[in-house]
Coordinates of C-alpha atoms in Angstrom, one line a residue:
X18 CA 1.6 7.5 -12.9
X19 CA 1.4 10.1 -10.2
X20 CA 4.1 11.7 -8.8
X21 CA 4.9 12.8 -5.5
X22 CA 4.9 17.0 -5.2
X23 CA 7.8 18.5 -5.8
X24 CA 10.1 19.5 -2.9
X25 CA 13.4 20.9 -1.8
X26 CA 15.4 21.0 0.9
X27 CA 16.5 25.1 1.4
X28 CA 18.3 26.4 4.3
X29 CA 16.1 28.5 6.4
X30 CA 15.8 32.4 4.9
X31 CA 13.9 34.4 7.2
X32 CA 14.0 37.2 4.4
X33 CA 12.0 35.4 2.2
X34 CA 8.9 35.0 4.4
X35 CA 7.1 38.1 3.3
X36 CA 7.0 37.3 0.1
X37 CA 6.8 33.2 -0.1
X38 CA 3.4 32.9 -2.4
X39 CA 0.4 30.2 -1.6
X40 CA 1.1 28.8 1.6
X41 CA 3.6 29.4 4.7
X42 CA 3.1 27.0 7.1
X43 CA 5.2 27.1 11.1
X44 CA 5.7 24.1 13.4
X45 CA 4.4 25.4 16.7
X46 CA 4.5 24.3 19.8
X47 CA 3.3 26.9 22.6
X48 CA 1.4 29.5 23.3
X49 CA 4.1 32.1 22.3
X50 CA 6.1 32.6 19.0
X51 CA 9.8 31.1 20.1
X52 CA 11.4 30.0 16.9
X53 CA 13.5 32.9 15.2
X54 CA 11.0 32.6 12.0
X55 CA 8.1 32.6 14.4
X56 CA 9.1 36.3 15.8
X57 CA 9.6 37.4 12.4
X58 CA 6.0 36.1 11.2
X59 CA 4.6 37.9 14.3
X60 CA 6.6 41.3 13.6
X61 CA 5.0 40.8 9.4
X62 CA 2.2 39.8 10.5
X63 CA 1.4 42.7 13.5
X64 CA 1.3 40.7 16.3
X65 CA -1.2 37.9 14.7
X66 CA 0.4 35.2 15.4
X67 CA 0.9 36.1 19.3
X68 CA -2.8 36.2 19.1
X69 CA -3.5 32.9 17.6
X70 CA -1.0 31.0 19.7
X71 CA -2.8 32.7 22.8
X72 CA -6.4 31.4 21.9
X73 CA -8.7 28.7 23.1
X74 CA -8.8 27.7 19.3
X75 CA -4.8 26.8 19.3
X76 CA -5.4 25.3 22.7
X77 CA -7.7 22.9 21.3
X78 CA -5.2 21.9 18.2
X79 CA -3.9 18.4 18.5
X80 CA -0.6 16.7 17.6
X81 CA -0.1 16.8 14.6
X82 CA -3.5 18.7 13.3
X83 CA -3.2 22.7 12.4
X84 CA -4.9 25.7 12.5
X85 CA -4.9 28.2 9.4
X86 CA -5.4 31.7 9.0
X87 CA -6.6 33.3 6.2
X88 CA -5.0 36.2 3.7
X89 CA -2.3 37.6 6.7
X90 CA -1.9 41.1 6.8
X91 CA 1.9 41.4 6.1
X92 CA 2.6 38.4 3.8
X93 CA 1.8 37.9 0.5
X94 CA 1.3 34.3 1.4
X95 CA -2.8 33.2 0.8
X96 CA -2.8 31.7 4.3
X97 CA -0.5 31.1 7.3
X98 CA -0.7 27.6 8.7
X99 CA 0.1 26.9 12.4
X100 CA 0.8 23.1 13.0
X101 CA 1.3 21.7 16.3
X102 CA 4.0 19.8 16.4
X103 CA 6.4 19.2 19.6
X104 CA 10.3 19.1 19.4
X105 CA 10.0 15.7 20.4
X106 CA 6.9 14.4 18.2
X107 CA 7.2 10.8 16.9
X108 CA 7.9 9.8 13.4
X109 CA 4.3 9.2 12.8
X110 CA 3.0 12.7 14.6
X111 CA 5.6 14.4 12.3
X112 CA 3.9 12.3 9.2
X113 CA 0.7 13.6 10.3
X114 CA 1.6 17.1 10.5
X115 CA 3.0 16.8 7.0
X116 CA -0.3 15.7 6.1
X117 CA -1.9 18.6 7.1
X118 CA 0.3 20.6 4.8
X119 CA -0.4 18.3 2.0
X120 CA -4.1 18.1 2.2
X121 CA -4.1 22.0 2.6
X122 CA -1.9 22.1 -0.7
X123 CA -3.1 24.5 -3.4
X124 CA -1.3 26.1 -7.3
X125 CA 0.6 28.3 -4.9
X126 CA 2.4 25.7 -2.8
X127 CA 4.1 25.9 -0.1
X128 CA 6.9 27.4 2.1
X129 CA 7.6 24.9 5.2
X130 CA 9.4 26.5 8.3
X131 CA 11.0 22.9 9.7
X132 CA 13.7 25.2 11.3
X133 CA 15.8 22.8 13.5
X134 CA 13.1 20.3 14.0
X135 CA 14.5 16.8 14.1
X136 CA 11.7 15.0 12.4
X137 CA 12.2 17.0 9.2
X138 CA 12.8 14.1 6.5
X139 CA 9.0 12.5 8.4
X140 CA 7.6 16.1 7.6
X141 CA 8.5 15.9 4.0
X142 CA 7.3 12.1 3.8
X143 CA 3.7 13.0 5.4
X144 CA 3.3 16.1 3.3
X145 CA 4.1 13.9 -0.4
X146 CA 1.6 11.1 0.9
X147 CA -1.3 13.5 1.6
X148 CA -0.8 15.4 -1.6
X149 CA -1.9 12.7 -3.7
X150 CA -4.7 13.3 -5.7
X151 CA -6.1 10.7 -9.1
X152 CA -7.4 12.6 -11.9
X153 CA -6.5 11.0 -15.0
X154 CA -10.5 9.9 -15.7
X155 CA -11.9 14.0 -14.7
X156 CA -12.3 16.8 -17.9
X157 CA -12.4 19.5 -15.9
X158 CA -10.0 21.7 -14.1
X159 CA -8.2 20.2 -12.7
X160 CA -5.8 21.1 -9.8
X161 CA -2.0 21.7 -10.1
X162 CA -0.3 21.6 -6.5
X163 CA 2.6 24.4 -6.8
X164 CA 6.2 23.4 -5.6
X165 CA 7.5 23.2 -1.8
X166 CA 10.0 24.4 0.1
X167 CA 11.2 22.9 3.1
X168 CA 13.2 25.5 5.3
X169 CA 15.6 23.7 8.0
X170 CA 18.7 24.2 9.1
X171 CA 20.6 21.1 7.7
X172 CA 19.2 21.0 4.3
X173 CA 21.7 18.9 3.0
X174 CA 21.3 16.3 5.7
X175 CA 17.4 16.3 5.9
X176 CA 17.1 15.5 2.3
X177 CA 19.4 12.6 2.2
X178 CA 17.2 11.3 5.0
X179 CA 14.3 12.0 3.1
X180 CA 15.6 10.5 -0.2
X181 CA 14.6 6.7 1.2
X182 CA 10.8 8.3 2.3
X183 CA 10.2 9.6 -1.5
X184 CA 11.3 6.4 -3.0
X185 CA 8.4 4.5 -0.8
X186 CA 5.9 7.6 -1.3
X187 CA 6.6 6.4 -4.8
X188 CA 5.9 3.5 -4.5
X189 CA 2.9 3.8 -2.5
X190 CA 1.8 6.3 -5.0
X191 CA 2.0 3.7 -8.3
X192 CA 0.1 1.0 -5.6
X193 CA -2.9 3.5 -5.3
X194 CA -2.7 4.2 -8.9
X195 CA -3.4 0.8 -9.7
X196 CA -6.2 0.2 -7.2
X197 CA -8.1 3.5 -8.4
X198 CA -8.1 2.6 -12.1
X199 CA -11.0 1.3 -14.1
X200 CA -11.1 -2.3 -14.7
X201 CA -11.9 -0.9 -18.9
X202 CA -8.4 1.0 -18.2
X203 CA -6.8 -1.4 -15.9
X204 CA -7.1 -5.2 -17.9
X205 CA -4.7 -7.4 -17.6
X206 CA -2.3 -6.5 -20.5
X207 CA -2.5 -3.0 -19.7
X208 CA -1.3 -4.2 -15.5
X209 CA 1.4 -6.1 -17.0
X210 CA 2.4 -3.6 -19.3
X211 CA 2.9 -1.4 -16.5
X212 CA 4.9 -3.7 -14.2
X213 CA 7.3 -4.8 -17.2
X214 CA 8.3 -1.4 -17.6
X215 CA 9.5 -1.2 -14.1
X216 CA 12.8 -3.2 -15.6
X217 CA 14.1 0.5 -16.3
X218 CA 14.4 0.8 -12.6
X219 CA 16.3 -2.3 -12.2
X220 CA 13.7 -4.8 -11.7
X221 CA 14.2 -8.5 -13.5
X222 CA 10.3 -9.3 -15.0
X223 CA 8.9 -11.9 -16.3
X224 CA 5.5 -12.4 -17.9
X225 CA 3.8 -16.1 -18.0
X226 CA 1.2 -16.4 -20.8
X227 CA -1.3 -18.8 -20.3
X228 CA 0.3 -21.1 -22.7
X229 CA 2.8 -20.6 -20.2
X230 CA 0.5 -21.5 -17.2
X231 CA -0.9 -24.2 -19.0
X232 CA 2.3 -25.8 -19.2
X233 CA 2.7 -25.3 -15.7
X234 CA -0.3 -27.0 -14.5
X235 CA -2.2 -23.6 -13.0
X236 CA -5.5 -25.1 -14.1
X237 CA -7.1 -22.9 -10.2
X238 CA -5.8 -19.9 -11.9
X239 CA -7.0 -20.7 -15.4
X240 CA -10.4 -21.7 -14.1
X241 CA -11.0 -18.1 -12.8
X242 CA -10.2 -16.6 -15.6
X243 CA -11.6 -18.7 -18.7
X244 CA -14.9 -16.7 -18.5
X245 CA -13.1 -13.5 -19.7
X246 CA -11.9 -11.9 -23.0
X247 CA -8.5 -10.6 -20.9
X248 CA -6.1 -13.2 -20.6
X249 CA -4.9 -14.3 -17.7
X250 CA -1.2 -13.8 -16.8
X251 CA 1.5 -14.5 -14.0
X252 CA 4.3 -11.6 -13.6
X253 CA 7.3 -12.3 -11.6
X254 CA 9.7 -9.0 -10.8
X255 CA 12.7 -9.6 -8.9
X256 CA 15.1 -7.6 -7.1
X257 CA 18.6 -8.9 -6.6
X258 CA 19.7 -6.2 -4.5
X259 CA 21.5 -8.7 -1.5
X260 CA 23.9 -11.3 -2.1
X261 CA 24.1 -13.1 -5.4
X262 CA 22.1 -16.7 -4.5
X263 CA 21.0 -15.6 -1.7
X264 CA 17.1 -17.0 -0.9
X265 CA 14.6 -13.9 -1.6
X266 CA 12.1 -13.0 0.3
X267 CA 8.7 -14.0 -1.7
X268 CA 5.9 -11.4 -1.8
X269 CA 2.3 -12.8 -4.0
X270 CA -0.4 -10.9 -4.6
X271 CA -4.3 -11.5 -6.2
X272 CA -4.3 -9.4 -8.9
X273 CA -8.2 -9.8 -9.7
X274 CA -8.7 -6.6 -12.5
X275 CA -12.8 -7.0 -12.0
X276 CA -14.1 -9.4 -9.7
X277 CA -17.9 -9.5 -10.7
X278 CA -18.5 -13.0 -8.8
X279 CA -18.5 -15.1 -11.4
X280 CA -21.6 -17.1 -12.1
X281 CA -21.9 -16.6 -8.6
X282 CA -22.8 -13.3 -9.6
X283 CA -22.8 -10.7 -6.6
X284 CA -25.2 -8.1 -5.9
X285 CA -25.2 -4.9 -7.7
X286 CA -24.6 -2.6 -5.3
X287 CA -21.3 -1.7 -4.8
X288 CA -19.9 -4.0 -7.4
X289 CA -18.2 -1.2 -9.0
X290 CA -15.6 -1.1 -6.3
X291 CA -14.4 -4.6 -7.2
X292 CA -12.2 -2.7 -9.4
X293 CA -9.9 -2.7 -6.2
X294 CA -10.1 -6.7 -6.4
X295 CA -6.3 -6.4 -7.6
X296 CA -5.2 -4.3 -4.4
X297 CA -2.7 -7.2 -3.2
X298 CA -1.0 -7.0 -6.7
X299 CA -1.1 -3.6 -6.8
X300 CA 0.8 -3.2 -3.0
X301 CA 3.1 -6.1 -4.3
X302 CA 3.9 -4.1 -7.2
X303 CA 4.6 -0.7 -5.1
X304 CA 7.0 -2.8 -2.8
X305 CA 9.0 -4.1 -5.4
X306 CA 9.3 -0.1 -7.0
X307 CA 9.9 1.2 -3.5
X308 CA 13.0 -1.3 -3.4
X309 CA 14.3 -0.4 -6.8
X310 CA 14.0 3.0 -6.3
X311 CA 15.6 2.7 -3.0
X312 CA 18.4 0.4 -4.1
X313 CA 17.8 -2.0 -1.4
X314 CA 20.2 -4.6 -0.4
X315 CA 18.1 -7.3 -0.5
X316 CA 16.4 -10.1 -2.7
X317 CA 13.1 -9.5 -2.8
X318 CA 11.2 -11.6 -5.7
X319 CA 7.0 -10.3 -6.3
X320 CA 4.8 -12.6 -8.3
X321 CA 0.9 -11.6 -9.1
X322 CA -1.7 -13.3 -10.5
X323 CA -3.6 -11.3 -13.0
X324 CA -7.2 -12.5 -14.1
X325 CA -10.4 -11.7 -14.5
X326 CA -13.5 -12.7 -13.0
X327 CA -16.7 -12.9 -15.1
X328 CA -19.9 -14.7 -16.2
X329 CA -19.7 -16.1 -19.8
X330 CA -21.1 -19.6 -21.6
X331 CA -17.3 -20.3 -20.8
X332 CA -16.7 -19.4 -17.1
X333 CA -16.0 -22.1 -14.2
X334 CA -19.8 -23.0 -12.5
X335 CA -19.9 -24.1 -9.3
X336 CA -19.8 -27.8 -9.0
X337 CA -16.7 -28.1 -11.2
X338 CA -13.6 -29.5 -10.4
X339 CA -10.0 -28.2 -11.0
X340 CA -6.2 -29.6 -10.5
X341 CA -4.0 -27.1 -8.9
X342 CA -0.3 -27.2 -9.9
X343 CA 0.4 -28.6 -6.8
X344 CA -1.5 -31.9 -7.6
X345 CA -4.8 -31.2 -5.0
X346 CA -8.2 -31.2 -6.8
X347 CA -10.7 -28.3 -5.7
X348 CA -14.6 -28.4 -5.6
X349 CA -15.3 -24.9 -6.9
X350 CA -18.3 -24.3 -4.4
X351 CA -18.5 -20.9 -4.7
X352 CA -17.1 -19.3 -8.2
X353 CA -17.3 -16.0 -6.2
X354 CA -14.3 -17.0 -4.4
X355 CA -11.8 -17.0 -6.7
X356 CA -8.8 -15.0 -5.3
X357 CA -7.9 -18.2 -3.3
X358 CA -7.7 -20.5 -6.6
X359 CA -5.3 -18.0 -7.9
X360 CA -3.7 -17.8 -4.8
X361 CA -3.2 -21.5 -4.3
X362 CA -1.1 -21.6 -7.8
X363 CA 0.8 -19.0 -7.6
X364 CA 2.3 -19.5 -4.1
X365 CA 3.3 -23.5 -5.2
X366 CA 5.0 -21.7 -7.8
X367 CA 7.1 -19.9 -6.1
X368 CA 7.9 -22.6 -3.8
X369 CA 8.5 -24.5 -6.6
X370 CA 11.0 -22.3 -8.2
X371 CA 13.1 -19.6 -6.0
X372 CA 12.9 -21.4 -2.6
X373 CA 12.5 -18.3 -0.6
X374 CA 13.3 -18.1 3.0
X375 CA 9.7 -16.3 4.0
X376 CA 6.8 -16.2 1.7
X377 CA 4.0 -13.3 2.4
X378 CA 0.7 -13.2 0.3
X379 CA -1.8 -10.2 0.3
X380 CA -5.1 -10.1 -1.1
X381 CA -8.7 -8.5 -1.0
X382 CA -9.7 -11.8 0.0
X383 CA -12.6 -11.6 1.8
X384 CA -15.9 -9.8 2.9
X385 CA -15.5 -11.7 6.7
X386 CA -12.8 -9.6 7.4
X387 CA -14.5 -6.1 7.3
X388 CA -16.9 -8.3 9.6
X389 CA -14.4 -8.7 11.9
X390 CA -11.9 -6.0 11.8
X391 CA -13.3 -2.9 10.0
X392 CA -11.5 -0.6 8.2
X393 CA -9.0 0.0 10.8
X394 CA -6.8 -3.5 10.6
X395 CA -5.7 -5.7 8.0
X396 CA -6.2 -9.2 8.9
X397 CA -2.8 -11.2 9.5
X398 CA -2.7 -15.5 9.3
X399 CA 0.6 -16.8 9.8
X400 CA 2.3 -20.3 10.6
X401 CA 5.8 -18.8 12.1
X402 CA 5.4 -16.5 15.1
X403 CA 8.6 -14.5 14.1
X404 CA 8.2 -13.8 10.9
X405 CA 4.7 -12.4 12.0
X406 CA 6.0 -10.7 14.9
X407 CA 8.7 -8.9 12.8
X408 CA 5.7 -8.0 10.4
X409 CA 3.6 -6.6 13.1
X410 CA 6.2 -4.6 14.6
X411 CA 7.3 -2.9 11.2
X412 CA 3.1 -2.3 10.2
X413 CA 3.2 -0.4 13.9
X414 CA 5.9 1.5 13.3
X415 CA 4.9 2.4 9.8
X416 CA 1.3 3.3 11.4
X417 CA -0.4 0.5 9.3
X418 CA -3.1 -1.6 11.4
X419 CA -2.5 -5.3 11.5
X420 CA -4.0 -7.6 13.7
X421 CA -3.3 -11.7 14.1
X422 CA -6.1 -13.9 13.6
X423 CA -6.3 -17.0 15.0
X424 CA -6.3 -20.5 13.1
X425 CA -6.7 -23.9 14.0
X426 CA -7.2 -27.9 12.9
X427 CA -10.9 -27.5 13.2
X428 CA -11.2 -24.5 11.1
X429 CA -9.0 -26.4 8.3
X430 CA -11.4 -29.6 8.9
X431 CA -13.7 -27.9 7.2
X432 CA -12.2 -27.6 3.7
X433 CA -13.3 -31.2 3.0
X434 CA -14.7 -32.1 -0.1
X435 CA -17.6 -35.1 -0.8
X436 CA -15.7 -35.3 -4.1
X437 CA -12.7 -33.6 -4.2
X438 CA -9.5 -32.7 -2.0
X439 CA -11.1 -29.9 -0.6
X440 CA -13.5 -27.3 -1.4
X441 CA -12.9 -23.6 -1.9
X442 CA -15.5 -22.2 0.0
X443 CA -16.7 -23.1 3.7
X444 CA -19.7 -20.9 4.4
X445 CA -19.6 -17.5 6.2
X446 CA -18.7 -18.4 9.3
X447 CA -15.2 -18.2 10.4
X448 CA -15.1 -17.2 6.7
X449 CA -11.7 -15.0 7.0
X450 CA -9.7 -17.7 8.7
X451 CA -11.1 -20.5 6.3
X452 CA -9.8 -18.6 3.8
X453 CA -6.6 -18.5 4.8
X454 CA -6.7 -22.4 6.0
X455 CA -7.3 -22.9 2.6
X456 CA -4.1 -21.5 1.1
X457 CA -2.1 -22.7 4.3
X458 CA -2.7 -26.0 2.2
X459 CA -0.6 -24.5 -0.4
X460 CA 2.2 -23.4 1.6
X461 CA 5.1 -26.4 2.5
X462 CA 5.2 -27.2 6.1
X463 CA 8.9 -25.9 6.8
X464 CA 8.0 -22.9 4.8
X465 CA 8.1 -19.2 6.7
X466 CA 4.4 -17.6 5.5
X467 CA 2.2 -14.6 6.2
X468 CA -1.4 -14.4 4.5
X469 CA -2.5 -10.4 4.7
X470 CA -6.2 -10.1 4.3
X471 CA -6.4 -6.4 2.7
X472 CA -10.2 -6.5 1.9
X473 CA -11.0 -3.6 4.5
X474 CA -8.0 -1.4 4.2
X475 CA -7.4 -1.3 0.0
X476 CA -9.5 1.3 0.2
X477 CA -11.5 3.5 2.3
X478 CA -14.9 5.6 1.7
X479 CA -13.5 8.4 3.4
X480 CA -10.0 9.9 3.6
X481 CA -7.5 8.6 6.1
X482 CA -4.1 10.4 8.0
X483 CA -2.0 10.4 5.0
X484 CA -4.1 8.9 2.1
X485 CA -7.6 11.4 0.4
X486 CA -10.5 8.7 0.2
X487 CA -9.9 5.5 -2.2
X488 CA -6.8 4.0 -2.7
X489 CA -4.6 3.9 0.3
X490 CA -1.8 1.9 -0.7
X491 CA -1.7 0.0 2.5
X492 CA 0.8 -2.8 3.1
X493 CA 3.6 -1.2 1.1
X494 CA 5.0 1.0 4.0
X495 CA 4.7 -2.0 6.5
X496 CA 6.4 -4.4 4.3
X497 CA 9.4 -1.8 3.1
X498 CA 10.2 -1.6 6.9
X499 CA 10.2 -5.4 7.0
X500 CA 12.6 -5.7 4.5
X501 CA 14.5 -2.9 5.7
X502 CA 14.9 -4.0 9.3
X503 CA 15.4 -7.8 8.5
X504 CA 16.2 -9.0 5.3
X505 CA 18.8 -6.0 4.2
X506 CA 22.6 -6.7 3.9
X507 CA 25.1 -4.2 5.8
X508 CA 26.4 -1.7 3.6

C-alpha cells in the first residue's frame, strides 16, 4: 500500500537554509519578513522575499493557499514557497497549508520552516494527506517525492503530537488504496487478503465463507453475489483496545468489488467508476488500521460485506424473492440495488452477535444522493439524535461534509411488498431516504444507528483540499474523531 512521505521532526537550523535542496517552504503571515528564518531567506535571497511579501500577488494569497517563486537567487533550493498561514490559524487552515506543500512536492522534497508555529503536528498531517499519489497500474516514470523536514522549535514535542495524525493518514491512505483499485485487481479474495493481514497490527479478523453465510442464513447477501465467479465473503476485524467485555462500537460497510447493475444492467457510461462500489468497506477498513496503528483505547468491531455484482445465467432477476437472516422476505425489484441486500444481513449480524452500544453503516448507496447533496456532503440517516450529533460534530471538526437527512413513517410506507415483506427498491423519488428506511428495518428499535450515504464523496472528478482527484478516503477522519472523543477510555 501507499505510504505517507517521509518526514522528520528537526529543530530549526537557520544554517542549513542555503543549501536545503528541492523545496523550502516559510509560513508567512505579513507583508514583512518577521520570523528569524524569514530575515535570513531575505538577506540569501537579496531582498526577494521583502519584495514578494510587499506585492499585490501576496496580498491576494489566502489562508492557507501559497505563493511560489521560482529558482531563488541565493539558495540552492528549486523554489521558495510562501504560505500564508496566521499564528492563530485553525487546525483545518494549518491542514490546508500543509497541502499546499504536499501537492507542490517533487524528488527534491522539502525543507518546512514551522519555526514556533503552534499548529505544527496539523502542518505535517495536511502535507502527508496531499502527497498521496496511486501509481501501481502506470509503466512509466513515475514520480519519487524526496524526504521532509519539518523545522520547529520543539521537535520532540510536535512529533509526538503528530504521531496520532500519521497513524490516521495511514489509514486514510490504505482506504483510498482500496477505492482506486481495479475491480480485475481488487476481487474479493484479493480485499480480504488484504484486511486479514492487518492482524500484524493487532487487529482480531475473521473471514465468513459462504458456506459460512449459508449457515447463517445471509441468503440478501448471497443473492447479490451468485451471478459472479468471486465468492462472496463477510470479514469481521476487531479491536479490543478498551475494557475487556466492554460493548464495541460497530462500524459495517458495502463492500461491492464491481457493481455493474446486475441484470438490471446500468448504462455504460461511467460504469467503470463502480469500481469505487466498495468505498464503505474500504473507509471501514481504514478506521479500524487508523485504530491499531494508533493504539486506541477502545473496542471498535468493522464487518464488510464483500460481493460482486454481475449479469450471468445464475444472477438474482428482478421479481425474485429472498430470506434475510433476520427472517423478512425481500421482492428484489430492482437487482441494481443491491448494496442494501448486503447491508440488511450484515447489520443483523452484528446485532446478532457483539451487541454493540452504537452501530454506523457506510455505503456508496445511492445515485439520489449526489441529487441532493453533491459532492460537497455525505448524506447522514440516523434514529438517535446524539449519536448523530456527536458524528456531525467530529465530521466538522475533521473538515468532512455531513449533512442529516430527514426520515419519516411515510417514506418507510413505501417499502411494501404485493408479495413479500417489503421490497428493495421504491422508485427515484425520495430515493436516498428510502434507502436508508429500508435498512432502518434491519436495525433493533433500542439500537444506537447512523446510515452514511458516501455515494458523492468516495470519490471526486477533480482534486479536493487534502486528497489529488479519485479516492478521497472520506469518512475515516470523521469517524477516528468519534471514537476518539467518545468511545475512548482514560489513560
Amino acid at each position: 500500500m501507499n505510504q505517507p512521505v517521509a518526514l522528520t521532526f528537526t529543530a530549526t537550523d537557520l544554517d542549513r537554509l542555503a543549501s536545503a535542496p528541492g523545496l523550502v517552504a516559510l509560513l508567512a503571515e505579513g507583508d514583512a519578513p518577521s520570523s528569524p528564518a524569514a530575515r535570513r531567506l531575505d538577506r540569501l535571497t537579496r531582498g526577494m522575499l521583502t519584495r514578494a511579501l510587499s506585492s499585490a500577488d501576496w496580498a491576494r494569497v489566502k489562508t492557507g493557499d501559497s505563493l511560489t517563486l521560482a529558482y531563488p537567487a541565493g539558495l540552492a533550493a528549486e523554489a521558495l514557497m510562501l504560505v500564508k498561514l496566521p499564528r492563530k490559524a485553525t487546525a483545518l487552515e494549518a491542514r490546508k497549508a500543509g497541502a499546499a506543500i504536499g501537492r507542490a512536492l517533487g524528488n527534491g522534497g522539502a525543507h518546512v520552516l514551522a519555526e514556533t508555529h503552534p499548529q505544527a503536528a496539523e502542518i505535517s498531517f495536511g502535507l502527508a494527506m496531499r502527497a498521496y499519489d496511486f501509481t501501481p497500474h502506470k509503466s512509466g516514470e513515475k514520480k519519487h517525492l524526496g524526504p521532509v523536514a519539518l523545522a520547529c522549535a520543539r521537535p520532540e514535542a510536535v512529533a509526538a503530537a503528530a504521531a496520532p495524525l500519521a497513524a490516521l493518514s495511514e489509514g486514510v491512505f490504505f482506504t483510498r488504496d482500496l477505492v482506486n483499485e481495479p475491480a480485475n485487481v481488487l476481487t474479493t479474495e484479493d480485499f480480504a487478503a488484504r484486511l486479514a493481514a492487518m492482524h500484524e497490527l493487532g487487529l482480531e479478523v475473521e473471514i465468513l465463507e459462504e458456506a459460512d453465510l449459508k449457515k447463517l442464513g445471509m441468503r440478501a447477501l448471497l443473492g447479490v453475489g451468485q451471478g459472479s465467479e468471486s465468492p462472496s465473503k463477510v470479514v469481521v476485524m476487531q479491536w479490543k483496545g478498551g475494557k475487556a467485555g466492554e460493548a464495541p462500537l460497530a462500524l459495517v460497510g458495502k463492500g461491492v468489488v464491481f457493481d455493474t447493475g446486475g441484470i438490471s444492467i446500468k448504462p455504460a457510461g461511467g460504469m467503470e467508476e463502480m469500481t469505487m462500489d466498495m468505498g464503505g468497506a474500504a473507509v471501514v477498513a481504514g478506521v479500524m488500521r487508523s485504530l491499531a496503528l494508533r493504539k486506541a483505547r477502545a473496542n471498535v468491531v468493522g464487518l464488510v460485506g464483500l460481493v460482486e455484482n454481475m449479469p450471468d445465467g445464475k444472477a438474482q432477476r428482478p421479481g425474485d424473492v429472498v430470506r434475510s437472516m433476520k427472517g423478512d422476505t425481500i421482492e428484489v425489484i430492482n437487482t441494481d440495488a443491491e448494496g442494501r441486500l448486503v447491508l440488511a444481513d450484515v447489520l443483523w449480524y452484528t446485532q446478532e452477535r457483539f451487541k454493540p452500544k452504537g452501530m454506523i453503516d457506510l455505503a456508496t448507496l445511492t445515485g439520489a444522493i449526489i441529487v441532493a447533496l453533491g459532492h460537497e456532503n455525505t448524506g447522514v440517516f440516523s434514529n438517535d439524535d446524539a449519536l448523530c450529533n456527536a458524528f456531525l460534530a467530529a465530521a466538522k471538526s475533521e473538515g468532512e461534509g455531513a449533512w442529516r437527512m430527514p426520515m419519516g413513517d411515510g417514506y418507510d410506507a413505501k417499502l411494501k411488498s404485493r408479495v413479500a415483506d417489503i421490497v428493495n427498491s421504491c422508485g427515484r423519488d425520495g430515493g436516498a431516504i428510502t434507502a436508508a428506511h429500508f435498512l432502518r428495518r434491519f436495525v433493533k428499535d433500542d439500537m444506537p444507528w447512523i446510515h452514511l450515504d458516501i455515494a458523492g464523496t468516495a470519490l471526486l472528478k477533480s482534486e479536493s483540499t487534502l486528497a489529488p482527484k479519485g479516492a478521497t478516503g472520506w469518512g475515516v477522519m470523521a469517524l477516528n474523531r468519534l471514537i476518539r472523543d467518545h468511545f475512548e477510555g482514560k489513560a
